Coordinates of C-alpha atoms in Angstrom, one line a residue:
Chain A
M15 CA 0.0 0.0 0.0
T16 CA 1.5 3.3 -1.1
A17 CA 0.9 6.7 0.3
S18 CA -0.9 7.6 -2.8
M19 CA -3.8 5.3 -2.0
E20 CA -6.6 6.0 0.3
Q21 CA -9.0 3.6 1.8
L22 CA -12.6 4.8 1.1
P23 CA -15.8 3.8 2.8
S24 CA -17.5 0.8 1.1
T25 CA -20.0 2.9 -0.7
A26 CA -18.3 2.7 -4.1
P27 CA -20.3 3.0 -7.3
A28 CA -19.3 -0.5 -8.5
L29 CA -20.9 -1.3 -11.8
V30 CA -21.4 -4.9 -10.7
P31 CA -22.9 -5.1 -7.3
G32 CA -21.6 -7.5 -4.6
E33 CA -19.4 -7.7 -1.6
V34 CA -16.9 -4.8 -1.8
L35 CA -13.4 -6.4 -1.3
L36 CA -11.4 -3.3 -2.2
D37 CA -12.2 0.4 -2.7
Q38 CA -9.2 2.6 -3.4
L39 CA -8.4 6.0 -4.8
V40 CA -5.4 6.2 -7.1
A41 CA -4.0 9.7 -7.1
A42 CA -3.3 11.5 -10.3
R43 CA 0.0 10.2 -11.8
A44 CA 0.2 7.3 -9.3
P45 CA 0.6 3.6 -9.9
W46 CA -1.6 0.9 -8.5
S47 CA -1.7 -2.9 -8.5
A48 CA -3.8 -5.7 -7.1
V49 CA -4.5 -9.4 -7.7
V50 CA -8.2 -9.8 -8.8
A51 CA -9.3 -13.3 -8.1
A52 CA -11.2 -15.3 -10.7
G53 CA -14.8 -14.3 -10.8
D54 CA -14.3 -10.9 -9.0
V55 CA -15.0 -7.7 -10.8
L56 CA -12.9 -4.6 -11.0
T57 CA -14.7 -1.3 -11.6
I58 CA -12.6 1.6 -12.7
V59 CA -14.2 5.0 -12.1
D60 CA -13.0 8.0 -14.1
L61 CA -13.8 10.5 -11.3
A62 CA -13.1 13.8 -13.1
G63 CA -13.4 12.5 -16.7
N64 CA -11.0 12.3 -19.6
Q65 CA -8.4 10.5 -17.6
A66 CA -6.3 7.7 -19.2
V67 CA -5.7 4.6 -17.0
D68 CA -2.8 2.6 -18.4
C69 CA -3.3 -1.1 -17.5
L70 CA -1.3 -4.3 -17.9
L71 CA -2.5 -7.8 -16.9
Y72 CA -0.6 -10.9 -15.9
A73 CA -1.8 -14.3 -14.9
A74 CA -1.1 -14.3 -11.2
R75 CA 0.1 -17.9 -11.2
D76 CA 2.7 -17.2 -14.0
T77 CA 3.5 -13.6 -15.0
A78 CA 5.1 -14.8 -18.2
V79 CA 1.4 -15.1 -19.3
R80 CA 0.7 -11.5 -20.0
Y81 CA -1.9 -9.3 -21.7
S82 CA -1.4 -9.1 -25.5
A83 CA -2.9 -6.3 -27.4
P84 CA -2.5 -8.0 -30.8
E85 CA -4.1 -11.3 -29.6
T86 CA -6.9 -9.4 -28.0
V87 CA -7.8 -7.2 -31.0
R88 CA -7.3 -10.0 -33.5
R89 CA -9.6 -12.4 -31.7
Q90 CA -12.4 -9.9 -31.4
G91 CA -11.9 -8.4 -34.9
G92 CA -11.5 -4.8 -33.8
I93 CA -9.2 -2.4 -32.0
L94 CA -11.6 -0.9 -29.5
L95 CA -12.5 -2.4 -26.1
T96 CA -16.0 -2.3 -24.7
T97 CA -18.5 -4.6 -23.1
G98 CA -17.9 -8.2 -24.2
S99 CA -14.2 -7.7 -25.0
V100 CA -12.1 -10.5 -23.8
L101 CA -8.6 -9.4 -22.6
R102 CA -6.3 -12.2 -23.7
A103 CA -2.8 -13.2 -23.0
D104 CA -0.3 -13.8 -25.7
T105 CA -1.0 -17.5 -25.2
G106 CA -4.6 -16.8 -26.2
E107 CA -5.9 -17.4 -22.7
A108 CA -8.6 -15.1 -21.4
L109 CA -7.4 -13.1 -18.4
M110 CA -10.3 -10.7 -18.0
T111 CA -13.5 -9.8 -19.7
V112 CA -15.2 -6.4 -20.0
V113 CA -18.6 -6.9 -18.4
D114 CA -19.9 -3.3 -18.4
D115 CA -18.8 -0.1 -19.9
E116 CA -20.3 3.4 -19.8
V117 CA -17.9 4.9 -22.4
G118 CA -18.1 2.5 -25.3
A119 CA -14.5 2.5 -26.6
H120 CA -11.1 2.1 -24.9
D121 CA -7.7 2.1 -26.6
T122 CA -5.5 -0.9 -27.4
L123 CA -2.9 0.7 -29.6
G124 CA -1.2 3.7 -27.9
G125 CA 0.7 1.9 -25.2
A126 CA 2.3 3.8 -22.3
C127 CA 4.0 7.1 -22.2
S128 CA 7.7 6.9 -21.2
K129 CA 10.4 9.5 -20.6
E130 CA 12.0 8.1 -23.7
S131 CA 9.0 8.3 -26.0
N132 CA 8.1 11.7 -24.6
S133 CA 11.5 12.9 -25.8
L134 CA 10.4 11.9 -29.3
R135 CA 6.8 13.2 -29.1
Y136 CA 7.2 16.5 -27.3
G137 CA 10.9 17.3 -27.2
H138 CA 13.8 16.5 -24.9
H139 CA 12.8 19.2 -22.4
T140 CA 9.9 16.9 -21.3
E141 CA 12.1 13.9 -20.4
H142 CA 12.2 14.8 -16.8
Q143 CA 8.5 14.6 -16.4
H144 CA 6.4 11.7 -14.9
S145 CA 5.7 8.7 -17.1
C146 CA 3.6 5.6 -17.1
K147 CA 6.6 3.4 -17.9
E148 CA 8.3 4.5 -14.7
N149 CA 5.1 3.7 -12.8
F150 CA 4.9 0.2 -14.4
L151 CA 8.5 -0.5 -13.6
R152 CA 8.2 0.7 -10.0
E153 CA 4.9 -1.0 -9.2
G154 CA 5.8 -4.1 -11.2
A155 CA 9.0 -4.5 -9.3
R156 CA 6.9 -5.1 -6.2
H157 CA 5.7 -8.3 -7.9
G158 CA 9.0 -9.4 -9.3
L159 CA 8.4 -7.9 -12.8
T160 CA 11.1 -6.2 -14.8
A161 CA 11.5 -4.2 -18.0
R162 CA 11.3 -7.5 -19.9
D163 CA 7.7 -8.0 -18.6
L164 CA 6.3 -4.8 -20.0
A165 CA 4.3 -4.9 -23.2
P166 CA 1.9 -2.6 -25.1
N167 CA -1.0 -2.0 -22.6
I168 CA -4.6 -1.1 -22.4
N169 CA -5.6 2.5 -22.0
W170 CA -8.9 2.7 -20.3
F171 CA -10.9 5.9 -21.2
M172 CA -8.3 6.9 -23.9
N173 CA -9.4 7.7 -27.4
V174 CA -7.1 6.8 -30.3
P175 CA -8.8 7.0 -33.7
V176 CA -7.2 5.5 -36.8
D177 CA -8.0 7.5 -40.0
P178 CA -8.4 5.9 -43.4
D179 CA -4.9 6.8 -44.3
G180 CA -3.5 5.2 -41.2
A181 CA -3.0 8.5 -39.3
L182 CA -3.4 7.6 -35.7
G183 CA -3.2 9.7 -32.5
I184 CA -4.4 10.3 -29.0
V185 CA -7.2 12.9 -29.1
D186 CA -9.7 14.2 -26.6
G187 CA -11.4 11.5 -24.6
L188 CA -14.9 10.2 -24.9
S189 CA -15.3 9.8 -21.1
A190 CA -16.9 12.1 -18.6
P191 CA -16.9 12.6 -14.9
G192 CA -18.0 9.5 -13.1
K193 CA -17.9 7.2 -16.1
R194 CA -17.0 3.6 -15.3
V195 CA -15.8 0.4 -16.9
A196 CA -16.0 -3.0 -15.2
V197 CA -13.8 -6.0 -15.9
R198 CA -14.2 -9.5 -14.5
A199 CA -11.2 -11.7 -13.9
D200 CA -11.4 -15.0 -15.7
V201 CA -8.3 -16.3 -13.9
D202 CA -6.5 -14.9 -10.9
T203 CA -5.1 -11.8 -12.5
L204 CA -2.4 -9.3 -11.4
V205 CA -3.6 -5.9 -12.6
L206 CA -0.9 -3.2 -12.9
V207 CA -2.1 0.3 -13.4
S208 CA -0.5 3.7 -14.1
N209 CA -3.0 6.6 -13.8
C210 CA -1.4 8.3 -16.7
P211 CA 0.8 11.1 -15.5
Q212 CA 1.5 12.8 -18.8
I213 CA 0.7 16.5 -18.9
N214 CA 1.4 17.0 -22.6
N215 CA -1.4 14.7 -23.7
P216 CA -5.1 15.2 -24.4
C217 CA -5.7 11.7 -23.0
N218 CA -6.2 13.3 -19.6
A219 CA -7.0 16.8 -20.8
F220 CA -3.5 17.9 -20.0
D221 CA -4.4 17.6 -16.3
P222 CA -4.1 14.2 -14.6
T223 CA -6.9 13.5 -12.1
P224 CA -7.6 10.6 -9.6
V225 CA -9.5 7.5 -10.4
R226 CA -11.2 4.9 -8.2
M227 CA -10.6 1.2 -8.2
V228 CA -13.4 -1.0 -6.7
V229 CA -13.2 -4.8 -6.6
T230 CA -16.5 -6.6 -5.9
R231 CA -17.4 -10.2 -5.5
P232 CA -20.7 -10.7 -7.2
E233 CA -23.4 -12.7 -5.4
P234 CA -23.5 -16.3 -6.5
G235 CA -25.7 -16.5 -9.6
A236 CA -25.2 -12.8 -10.5
T237 CA -25.0 -12.1 -14.2
A238 CA -21.4 -10.6 -14.3
Chain B
M21 CA 17.6 -33.3 -50.4
T22 CA 17.6 -36.4 -48.2
S23 CA 18.4 -39.1 -50.8
T24 CA 21.3 -41.4 -50.1
P25 CA 24.4 -40.0 -51.7
G26 CA 25.7 -42.2 -54.4
G27 CA 29.3 -41.9 -53.4
A28 CA 28.8 -43.5 -50.0
A29 CA 27.4 -46.8 -51.2
A30 CA 29.9 -48.6 -49.0
G31 CA 27.4 -48.1 -46.2
T32 CA 27.5 -46.6 -42.7
A33 CA 28.3 -49.6 -40.5
T34 CA 31.9 -48.4 -40.0
T35 CA 33.3 -45.0 -38.8
A36 CA 34.9 -44.5 -42.2
G37 CA 31.7 -45.3 -44.1
A38 CA 29.6 -43.1 -41.9
R39 CA 32.1 -40.2 -42.2
A40 CA 32.2 -40.6 -46.0
H41 CA 28.5 -40.6 -46.1
A42 CA 28.2 -37.5 -44.0
R43 CA 31.0 -35.6 -45.9
D44 CA 29.5 -36.5 -49.2
Q45 CA 26.6 -34.2 -48.4
H46 CA 28.6 -31.0 -48.2
G47 CA 28.0 -28.4 -50.8
R48 CA 24.4 -29.4 -51.6
V49 CA 21.8 -26.8 -52.2
A50 CA 18.3 -27.1 -50.8
P51 CA 15.2 -25.0 -51.8
H52 CA 15.2 -23.5 -48.4
M53 CA 18.5 -22.7 -46.7
R54 CA 20.9 -20.1 -45.5
H55 CA 23.6 -19.5 -48.1
V56 CA 27.1 -19.6 -46.5
P57 CA 29.0 -17.6 -47.5
P58 CA 26.2 -15.4 -48.6
E59 CA 27.7 -14.6 -52.0
R60 CA 26.8 -18.2 -53.0
A61 CA 23.2 -17.3 -52.9
P62 CA 21.3 -17.3 -56.2
R63 CA 20.0 -14.1 -57.5
I64 CA 16.3 -13.4 -56.8
P65 CA 14.3 -13.4 -60.0
G66 CA 13.5 -9.8 -60.9
Q67 CA 16.4 -8.5 -58.9
E68 CA 19.3 -9.5 -61.2
G69 CA 20.8 -6.0 -61.4
P70 CA 24.2 -5.1 -59.8
L71 CA 24.4 -5.9 -56.1
P72 CA 24.3 -2.9 -53.9
G73 CA 27.2 -4.1 -51.9
P74 CA 28.7 -7.3 -50.5
L75 CA 26.0 -9.5 -49.0
T76 CA 26.2 -10.2 -45.3
W77 CA 23.1 -12.5 -45.0
A78 CA 21.4 -14.5 -47.7
E79 CA 18.7 -17.0 -46.9
T80 CA 15.5 -18.6 -48.4
V81 CA 13.2 -19.2 -45.5
A82 CA 10.8 -22.1 -46.0
P83 CA 7.0 -21.6 -45.6
G84 CA 6.6 -22.2 -41.9
G85 CA 10.2 -21.6 -41.2
Y86 CA 12.1 -19.2 -39.0
T87 CA 15.5 -17.6 -38.9
T88 CA 17.6 -15.3 -36.8
A89 CA 20.7 -13.3 -37.3
A90 CA 22.6 -10.5 -35.6
L91 CA 23.0 -7.5 -38.0
A92 CA 25.4 -4.6 -37.6
R93 CA 24.3 -1.0 -37.5
G94 CA 24.1 0.3 -41.0
T95 CA 22.9 -2.9 -42.6
R96 CA 20.2 -2.9 -45.2
L97 CA 17.9 -5.9 -44.7
G98 CA 15.9 -6.8 -47.9
L99 CA 12.9 -9.1 -47.6
T100 CA 11.3 -10.4 -50.8
D101 CA 8.1 -12.4 -51.3
P102 CA 8.7 -14.1 -54.7
A103 CA 5.4 -16.1 -54.8
G104 CA 3.1 -13.7 -53.0
D105 CA 2.2 -15.7 -49.9
A106 CA 5.1 -15.0 -47.7
C107 CA 4.5 -13.3 -44.3
A108 CA 7.6 -12.1 -42.4
H109 CA 6.7 -11.8 -38.7
L110 CA 9.6 -9.7 -37.4
L111 CA 11.1 -8.9 -34.0
L112 CA 14.1 -6.8 -33.3
H113 CA 16.1 -6.8 -30.1
R114 CA 19.2 -4.6 -29.5
A115 CA 22.2 -6.9 -29.7
G116 CA 23.9 -7.3 -26.3
A117 CA 21.1 -5.4 -24.5
T118 CA 18.0 -7.3 -25.4
Q119 CA 15.8 -5.6 -22.9
E120 CA 15.7 -2.9 -25.5
R121 CA 13.4 -4.3 -28.2
L122 CA 10.7 -3.4 -30.7
S123 CA 7.7 -1.6 -29.3
V124 CA 4.8 -1.8 -31.7
A125 CA 2.9 0.7 -29.6
D126 CA 5.6 3.4 -29.8
T127 CA 6.1 2.4 -33.5
V128 CA 2.6 3.4 -34.4
K129 CA 2.0 6.1 -31.8
V130 CA 5.2 8.2 -32.1
P131 CA 5.1 8.7 -35.9
W132 CA 1.3 9.2 -35.8
Q133 CA 0.8 6.4 -38.3
A134 CA -0.6 2.9 -37.9
Y135 CA 0.4 1.5 -41.3
P136 CA 4.2 1.0 -41.9
T137 CA 5.7 1.7 -45.3
T138 CA 8.7 3.6 -46.7
G139 CA 9.9 6.1 -44.1
H140 CA 8.4 4.4 -41.1
P141 CA 10.7 4.0 -38.0
L142 CA 10.6 0.8 -36.1
L143 CA 11.1 2.1 -32.6
S144 CA 12.4 0.5 -29.4
G145 CA 10.7 1.2 -26.1
F146 CA 13.8 3.3 -25.2
G147 CA 13.1 6.2 -27.5
R148 CA 15.5 5.0 -30.1
V149 CA 15.1 3.6 -33.7
L150 CA 16.1 0.0 -34.3
A151 CA 15.5 0.2 -38.0
T152 CA 13.8 2.4 -40.7
V153 CA 11.7 1.1 -43.6
V154 CA 13.7 2.5 -46.5
A155 CA 12.0 0.8 -49.4
D156 CA 8.6 -0.9 -50.0
T157 CA 7.2 -2.2 -53.2
A158 CA 4.5 -4.1 -51.3
E159 CA 2.5 -0.8 -51.1
G160 CA 2.2 -0.9 -47.4
H161 CA 0.6 -4.4 -47.2
H162 CA 2.0 -4.8 -43.7
D163 CA 0.7 -5.1 -40.2
A164 CA 1.8 -3.6 -36.9
L165 CA -1.5 -4.2 -35.1
T166 CA -2.5 -7.8 -34.9
G167 CA 0.8 -9.6 -34.3
T168 CA 1.6 -13.2 -35.2
S169 CA -0.3 -16.5 -34.9
T170 CA -0.3 -18.4 -31.7
A171 CA -0.3 -22.1 -30.7
A172 CA -3.9 -21.9 -29.5
G173 CA -5.0 -20.2 -32.7
N174 CA -3.3 -22.6 -35.1
N175 CA -4.3 -25.6 -33.1
A176 CA -8.0 -24.5 -33.3
R177 CA -7.7 -23.6 -36.9
Y178 CA -5.4 -26.2 -38.5
G179 CA -4.9 -28.8 -35.8
A180 CA -1.2 -28.2 -35.3
S181 CA 1.1 -25.3 -34.3
A182 CA 4.5 -26.6 -33.5
P183 CA 7.7 -25.7 -35.3
F184 CA 8.3 -28.3 -38.1
S185 CA 4.6 -29.1 -38.2
T186 CA 2.9 -28.2 -41.5
T187 CA 1.0 -25.3 -39.8
P188 CA 3.4 -23.7 -37.3
A189 CA 2.4 -20.7 -35.3
G190 CA 4.5 -17.6 -35.6
R191 CA 4.9 -17.2 -31.9
E192 CA 6.2 -20.7 -31.6
L193 CA 8.7 -20.0 -34.3
L194 CA 9.8 -16.7 -32.9
L195 CA 10.3 -18.4 -29.5
M196 CA 12.6 -21.0 -31.2
G197 CA 14.7 -18.1 -32.5
A198 CA 14.6 -16.3 -29.2
L199 CA 15.7 -19.5 -27.3
K200 CA 18.8 -19.6 -29.5
H201 CA 19.8 -16.3 -28.0
D202 CA 19.1 -17.4 -24.4
L203 CA 15.9 -15.3 -24.5
T204 CA 12.6 -16.6 -23.2
V205 CA 8.9 -16.0 -23.7
R206 CA 9.2 -12.9 -21.5
D207 CA 11.4 -11.4 -24.2
L208 CA 8.8 -11.8 -26.9
P209 CA 6.8 -8.6 -27.4
P210 CA 4.2 -8.2 -30.1
S211 CA 5.7 -8.4 -33.6
V212 CA 5.3 -6.6 -36.8
S213 CA 4.6 -8.5 -40.0
F214 CA 5.4 -7.7 -43.7
F215 CA 3.6 -8.7 -46.9
Q216 CA 0.2 -9.4 -45.4
G217 CA -1.7 -6.1 -44.7
V218 CA -4.4 -5.3 -42.1
R219 CA -6.5 -2.2 -42.1
V220 CA -8.9 -0.6 -39.6
D221 CA -12.3 0.8 -40.6
A222 CA -14.0 3.9 -39.1
A223 CA -15.6 1.7 -36.4
G224 CA -12.3 0.2 -35.4
R225 CA -13.0 -3.2 -37.1
L226 CA -10.1 -5.1 -38.6
G227 CA -10.0 -6.0 -42.3
F228 CA -7.5 -8.3 -43.9
L229 CA -5.8 -6.6 -46.9
G230 CA -3.6 -9.6 -47.8
S231 CA -0.7 -9.6 -50.2
A232 CA 0.2 -7.0 -52.8
G233 CA 1.1 -9.9 -55.0
P234 CA 4.2 -11.8 -56.0
G235 CA 7.7 -10.3 -56.4
R236 CA 7.3 -7.5 -53.8
S237 CA 10.0 -6.5 -51.4
V238 CA 10.7 -4.3 -48.4
E239 CA 14.0 -3.0 -47.1
L240 CA 14.9 -2.1 -43.5
L241 CA 18.0 0.0 -42.5
T242 CA 19.4 -0.9 -39.1
H243 CA 20.3 1.9 -36.8
L244 CA 21.7 -0.3 -34.0
D245 CA 23.4 -3.7 -33.8
T246 CA 20.3 -5.8 -33.8
L247 CA 19.1 -9.3 -33.3
V248 CA 16.6 -10.1 -36.0
L249 CA 14.0 -12.8 -35.5
I250 CA 11.8 -13.7 -38.4
A251 CA 9.1 -16.3 -38.7
N252 CA 7.6 -16.9 -42.1
T253 CA 4.1 -18.3 -41.6
A254 CA 0.5 -17.6 -42.5
H255 CA -0.9 -14.4 -41.1
P256 CA -3.5 -15.1 -38.4
L257 CA -6.1 -13.1 -40.2
D258 CA -5.6 -14.9 -43.5
P259 CA -9.2 -16.0 -44.3
R260 CA -8.3 -19.0 -46.4
A261 CA -9.2 -22.3 -44.9
E262 CA -5.9 -23.9 -46.0
F263 CA -2.6 -22.9 -44.4
S264 CA -1.1 -20.6 -47.2
C265 CA 2.5 -19.6 -47.1
S266 CA 5.3 -19.4 -49.6
P267 CA 9.1 -18.9 -49.3
L268 CA 10.7 -15.7 -48.0
E269 CA 13.9 -14.4 -49.5
I270 CA 16.3 -12.5 -47.3
R271 CA 19.3 -10.5 -48.5
A272 CA 21.2 -8.1 -46.3
W273 CA 24.2 -5.9 -47.2
R274 CA 26.3 -3.2 -45.6
A275 CA 24.9 0.3 -46.3
E276 CA 26.4 2.5 -43.6
A277 CA 26.4 5.6 -45.7
D278 CA 22.6 5.3 -45.9
L279 CA 22.3 6.3 -42.2
A280 CA 23.7 9.7 -42.7
A281 CA 21.8 10.2 -46.0
L282 CA 18.6 9.2 -44.3
A283 CA 19.1 11.6 -41.4
A284 CA 20.1 14.4 -43.8
G285 CA 16.9 13.9 -45.8
E286 CA 18.8 12.8 -48.9
L287 CA 17.5 9.2 -48.9
L288 CA 13.8 9.5 -48.5
G289 CA 13.3 13.2 -48.2
E290 CA 12.6 15.1 -45.0
L291 CA 11.8 12.9 -41.9
G292 CA 9.3 13.8 -39.3
P293 CA 10.6 15.5 -36.1
E294 CA 9.8 12.3 -34.0
H295 CA 11.9 10.2 -36.4
L296 CA 14.8 12.7 -36.3
A297 CA 14.6 12.8 -32.5
A298 CA 14.8 9.0 -32.4
I299 CA 17.8 9.0 -34.6
A300 CA 19.4 11.7 -32.4
N301 CA 18.7 9.6 -29.3
T302 CA 20.2 6.6 -31.0
D303 CA 23.3 8.4 -32.1
S304 CA 23.7 10.1 -28.7
D305 CA 23.6 6.7 -27.0
L306 CA 26.3 5.3 -29.3
L307 CA 28.4 8.3 -28.8
A308 CA 28.1 7.9 -25.0
R309 CA 29.2 4.3 -25.4
G310 CA 32.2 5.3 -27.4
V311 CA 31.0 3.3 -30.3
R312 CA 30.9 6.3 -32.7

């Protein structure tokens, strides 16, 4: 538990009701991680709107089994994540499934910001700024992960259109204050998050804001 | 070529006979092989003109085959699809520092372009450029979005996925190449593939563009000493029921002068600021290491 997290009363607006196992605030720019047990549901709340939540997934039993953007988009036939999207490992295995979504589209292509890529995108004067890659490395290290274990990630609430000529870019988000997405763990899954710190990026309206992470255990027989 | 060599009819029951049998096979040529030394490679039909420089790697990769090589900075890596059904699933790792490797996310995000073709940088996750696409007659029929095929996918689709099966999965082949370098599955990020294109429609749905046809080629210029892993196997979005793949030709040659020409805008014209920054980062890193 890092100082950036704050325990909240169990009154969270989880998209899938059930026993609240975890309800935490992730500060702007901060990392977060948790193991979500098979069957439990993680609701991510975009508290202020237009915040990108960079996210990597690993099978808790074997972190060499990790989220694969290509496998995920190929198997579902499209690049956008929304309700019904199965988040797959590079083995093809289902790690998590999006079970509810108030936004309608989340990004699979843009990956994480890093000091290094920021130097290419915005100029070398930005290299001292916060980055998601640093968050992933620092938070991942708590679970024995290293640079080798990072891969292109999910960006919840981030909007990355691809134009007919292939032009692609991060543009203003489709989210709004309080919008939520819920993902159910299909196996015990280590969820690694960086609440995108980049201040040069419309993914968070150039102003990173906190998000809320709520894990619920649905009642037996619930539809999630 | 597996037939019994005629000169070794004495049999293999003795050391001398077995040795003669083995040695009699030297110098043979197979349809799919690495040509050693590379100047022994046959010329690729349609590319019989003067060679651009001494070859450093020449290989015909079988359908369903894989290969790997370490290439020096300033090498031009030519891939050709003679029959029109090759698909080169490619990974690049920095030689000697393999934690630095191809990042397909940065490769599409940083240049603001999802479809690689001439002028596209293949970026590492370290803000540097591993290679630049410097020629492309396949008209951008390539894919940086959907990766390679997997064991699960090929098992479900064709009933087999292992290397040396008739329907090997790209990931299994890339893993074979990685293991040769003491790398593991953790070192296999998503790959980029050449000669089988994928496009995205306005709703974000994927469409398979397929091949631009036989005889097409693409050339990459390396900016760092690089481990190249290539699997030549059917693209996972290829809609044909039958596993369809044809040989891939590889020819690489030294072209160090192209690096300066590229950066100066004299090879492909002016590069984007992101690409130039990636080249500057790469050169700066080499300078710091005392390599340049």
